[in-house]
XYZ file of N, CA and C in Angstrom:
294
model
N 28.178 -6.902 2.475
C 28.031 -5.562 3.021
C 26.580 -5.324 3.398
N 26.389 -4.304 4.212
C 25.032 -3.940 4.620
C 24.748 -2.525 4.159
N 23.567 -2.336 3.618
C 23.141 -0.998 3.225
C 22.461 -0.320 4.410
N 22.527 1.005 4.454
C 21.782 1.706 5.499
C 20.294 1.402 5.342
N 19.553 1.393 6.438
C 18.106 1.191 6.323
C 17.493 2.243 5.401
N 16.591 1.835 4.568
C 15.895 2.732 3.629
C 16.836 3.434 2.651
N 17.953 2.814 2.312
C 18.895 3.408 1.364
C 18.251 3.455 -0.009
N 18.592 4.492 -0.797
C 17.931 4.682 -2.095
C 18.291 3.615 -3.129
N 19.402 2.948 -2.965
C 19.799 1.896 -3.901
C 19.617 0.526 -3.245
N 19.294 -0.449 -4.071
C 19.185 -1.809 -3.550
C 20.563 -2.457 -3.544
N 20.661 -3.554 -2.847
C 21.910 -4.321 -2.817
C 22.301 -4.744 -4.233
N 21.325 -5.169 -5.004
C 21.590 -5.602 -6.380
C 22.143 -4.456 -7.228
N 21.586 -3.261 -7.037
C 22.078 -2.108 -7.797
C 23.529 -1.792 -7.439
N 23.852 -1.860 -6.168
C 25.220 -1.553 -5.745
C 26.183 -2.621 -6.251
N 25.811 -3.884 -6.107
C 26.729 -4.951 -6.528
C 26.899 -5.020 -8.036
N 25.959 -4.452 -8.783
C 26.096 -4.481 -10.242
C 26.789 -3.234 -10.798
N 27.229 -2.326 -9.936
C 27.917 -1.114 -10.406
C 29.260 -1.479 -11.027
N 29.580 -0.757 -12.107
C 30.905 -0.950 -12.708
C 31.907 -0.058 -11.967
N 33.164 -0.153 -12.350
C 34.216 0.597 -11.646
C 34.006 2.103 -11.709
N 33.533 2.612 -12.847
C 33.285 4.058 -12.954
C 32.180 4.496 -11.990
N 31.105 3.721 -11.947
C 30.012 4.052 -11.027
C 30.488 4.000 -9.573
N 31.260 2.971 -9.261
C 31.771 2.841 -7.896
C 32.720 3.973 -7.532
N 33.511 4.437 -8.489
C 34.454 5.526 -8.199
C 33.719 6.837 -7.928
N 32.510 6.991 -8.458
C 31.706 8.196 -8.225
C 30.763 8.041 -7.022
N 30.727 6.857 -6.473
C 29.837 6.585 -5.348
C 30.295 7.393 -4.139
N 29.392 8.166 -3.561
C 29.735 9.031 -2.426
C 29.710 8.222 -1.124
N 30.871 7.721 -0.761
C 30.995 6.884 0.429
C 30.695 7.691 1.692
N 31.054 8.962 1.700
C 30.792 9.807 2.867
C 29.306 9.911 3.164
N 28.509 10.159 2.138
C 27.053 10.241 2.308
C 26.507 8.885 2.755
N 27.034 7.829 2.133
C 26.626 6.469 2.485
C 26.880 6.203 3.968
N 28.079 6.483 4.427
C 28.442 6.208 5.819
C 27.656 7.090 6.790
N 27.452 8.357 6.431
C 26.678 9.254 7.289
C 25.244 8.744 7.428
N 24.649 8.364 6.314
C 23.289 7.829 6.346
C 23.229 6.555 7.179
N 24.221 5.710 6.992
C 24.278 4.451 7.737
C 24.354 4.721 9.236
N 25.249 5.617 9.633
C 25.405 5.947 11.059
C 24.116 6.522 11.644
N 23.528 7.487 10.925
C 22.322 8.138 11.435
C 21.175 7.149 11.603
N 20.946 6.360 10.580
C 19.804 5.450 10.630
C 20.027 4.305 11.608
N 21.239 3.802 11.680
C 21.512 2.733 12.640
C 21.451 3.269 14.072
N 21.887 4.509 14.281
C 21.789 5.123 15.605
C 20.328 5.235 16.023
N 19.460 5.648 15.092
C 18.031 5.743 15.399
C 17.456 4.381 15.756
N 17.848 3.362 15.015
C 17.352 2.012 15.291
C 17.807 1.551 16.673
N 19.077 1.765 16.982
C 19.609 1.350 18.287
C 18.912 2.111 19.413
N 18.724 3.421 19.237
C 18.047 4.218 20.261
C 16.615 3.731 20.472
N 15.923 3.395 19.378
C 14.555 2.894 19.495
C 14.530 1.555 20.220
N 15.477 0.690 19.915
C 15.544 -0.620 20.584
C 15.811 -0.448 22.081
N 16.676 0.500 22.423
C 16.952 0.762 23.838
C 15.701 1.278 24.543
N 14.975 2.182 23.882
C 13.740 2.709 24.468
C 12.711 1.592 24.623
N 12.596 0.738 23.615
C 11.670 -0.396 23.693
C 12.045 -1.322 24.843
N 13.330 -1.611 24.973
C 13.802 -2.504 26.035
C 13.491 -1.904 27.403
N 13.718 -0.611 27.559
C 13.441 0.055 28.837
C 11.943 0.005 29.146
N 11.124 0.224 28.132
C 9.668 0.172 28.311
C 9.225 -1.214 28.777
N 9.686 -2.247 28.078
C 9.270 -3.614 28.420
C 9.841 -4.063 29.764
N 11.044 -3.617 30.084
C 11.628 -3.953 31.387
C 10.793 -3.322 32.514
N 10.413 -2.069 32.339
C 9.589 -1.380 33.331
C 8.235 -2.072 33.476
N 7.642 -2.437 32.352
C 6.360 -3.131 32.382
C 6.482 -4.478 33.098
N 7.526 -5.226 32.793
C 7.736 -6.532 33.437
C 7.928 -6.367 34.945
N 8.676 -5.349 35.348
C 8.897 -5.121 36.778
C 7.593 -4.748 37.486
N 6.778 -3.927 36.819
C 5.492 -3.542 37.410
C 4.578 -4.760 37.550
N 4.528 -5.580 36.506
C 3.707 -6.791 36.573
C 4.212 -7.751 37.647
N 5.527 -7.872 37.754
C 6.105 -8.731 38.791
C 5.668 -8.245 40.174
N 5.732 -6.950 40.387
C 5.339 -6.378 41.678
C 3.859 -6.627 41.957
N 3.006 -6.408 40.948
C 1.568 -6.591 41.138
C 1.216 -8.053 41.416
N 1.816 -8.970 40.671
C 1.551 -10.395 40.887
C 2.066 -10.822 42.256
N 3.240 -10.338 42.626
C 3.798 -10.664 43.945
C 2.861 -10.199 45.051
N 2.357 -8.979 44.926
C 1.443 -8.456 45.940
C 0.164 -9.286 46.012
N -0.380 -9.667 44.853
C -1.586 -10.502 44.836
C -1.342 -11.858 45.481
N -0.236 -12.486 45.125
C 0.069 -13.793 45.704
C 0.334 -13.691 47.203
N 0.998 -12.635 47.612
C 1.244 -12.444 49.048
C -0.078 -12.262 49.805
N -1.044 -11.570 49.182
C -2.360 -11.408 49.805
C -3.087 -12.744 49.938
N -2.830 -13.654 48.991
C -3.504 -14.960 49.027
C -2.759 -15.982 49.874
N -1.671 -15.560 50.523
C -0.949 -16.455 51.416
C 0.296 -17.083 50.822
N 0.577 -16.845 49.570
C 1.802 -17.369 48.939
C 2.880 -16.311 49.116
N 3.879 -16.628 49.901
C 4.909 -15.645 50.233
C 6.005 -15.604 49.167
N 6.124 -14.460 48.512
C 7.203 -14.203 47.553
C 7.817 -12.861 47.939
N 9.125 -12.796 48.128
C 9.745 -11.508 48.460
C 9.503 -10.480 47.347
N 9.147 -9.274 47.729
C 8.861 -8.219 46.753
C 10.102 -7.860 45.952
N 11.272 -7.982 46.560
C 12.507 -7.560 45.889
C 13.294 -8.729 45.286
N 12.633 -9.858 45.017
C 13.369 -11.006 44.464
C 13.719 -10.761 42.994
N 14.697 -11.493 42.519
C 15.107 -11.364 41.119
C 14.022 -11.933 40.212
N 14.073 -11.586 38.937
C 13.100 -12.100 37.981
C 13.188 -13.628 37.900
N 14.405 -14.170 37.974
C 14.578 -15.625 37.919
C 13.923 -16.296 39.126
N 14.149 -15.730 40.315
C 13.530 -16.282 41.524
C 12.008 -16.141 41.469
N 11.549 -15.025 40.938
C 10.111 -14.800 40.789
C 9.502 -15.856 39.867
N 10.138 -16.077 38.713
C 9.643 -17.083 37.768
C 9.611 -18.470 38.409
N 10.652 -18.798 39.150
C 10.703 -20.102 39.817
C 9.593 -20.222 40.854
N 9.348 -19.163 41.602
C 8.272 -19.178 42.600
C 6.914 -19.373 41.933
N 6.696 -18.704 40.816
C 5.431 -18.844 40.080
C 5.282 -20.271 39.561
N 6.356 -20.830 39.011
C 6.305 -22.210 38.517
C 6.010 -23.185 39.653
N 6.673 -23.004 40.781
C 6.432 -23.870 41.941
C 4.984 -23.758 42.418
N 4.492 -22.540 42.478
C 3.119 -22.310 42.920
C 2.131 -22.941 41.938
N 2.373 -22.769 40.635
C 1.504 -23.358 39.609
C 1.477 -24.873 39.725
N 2.633 -25.469 39.976
C 2.717 -26.923 40.124
C 1.905 -27.387 41.329
N 1.989 -26.646 42.429
C 1.232 -26.997 43.635
C -0.273 -26.898 43.388
N -0.690 -25.862 42.673
C -2.108 -25.637 42.410
C -2.659 -26.713 41.478
N -1.850 -27.179 40.531
C -2.297 -28.166 39.548
C -2.398 -29.574 40.112
N -1.739 -29.861 41.237
C -1.776 -31.208 41.823
C -3.192 -31.527 42.303
N -3.704 -32.723 41.936
C -5.045 -33.092 42.418
C -5.006 -33.385 43.919
N -6.071 -33.077 44.585
C -6.148 -33.301 46.040
C -6.522 -34.713 46.363
């Protein structure tokens, strides 16, 4: 089983409860706490993902513009995979000795 994040009891405390303790255990409070805290974690992860996705897209656009100015043609609206491949190809060309 999984305890809610920051739950007041440890896993060891819960697993060592006897039947009387377990029968008095407030499952409703447990489940409510679990839902609330897991919802907060999921919402934070979604916000983090959106932040990093936006940052990656901005960096992709800036690098594309810089490379286009230097004569390396990369479509501004290419996918991240195509962008990565273009960067790898360009890096390989630059690293080759003349």
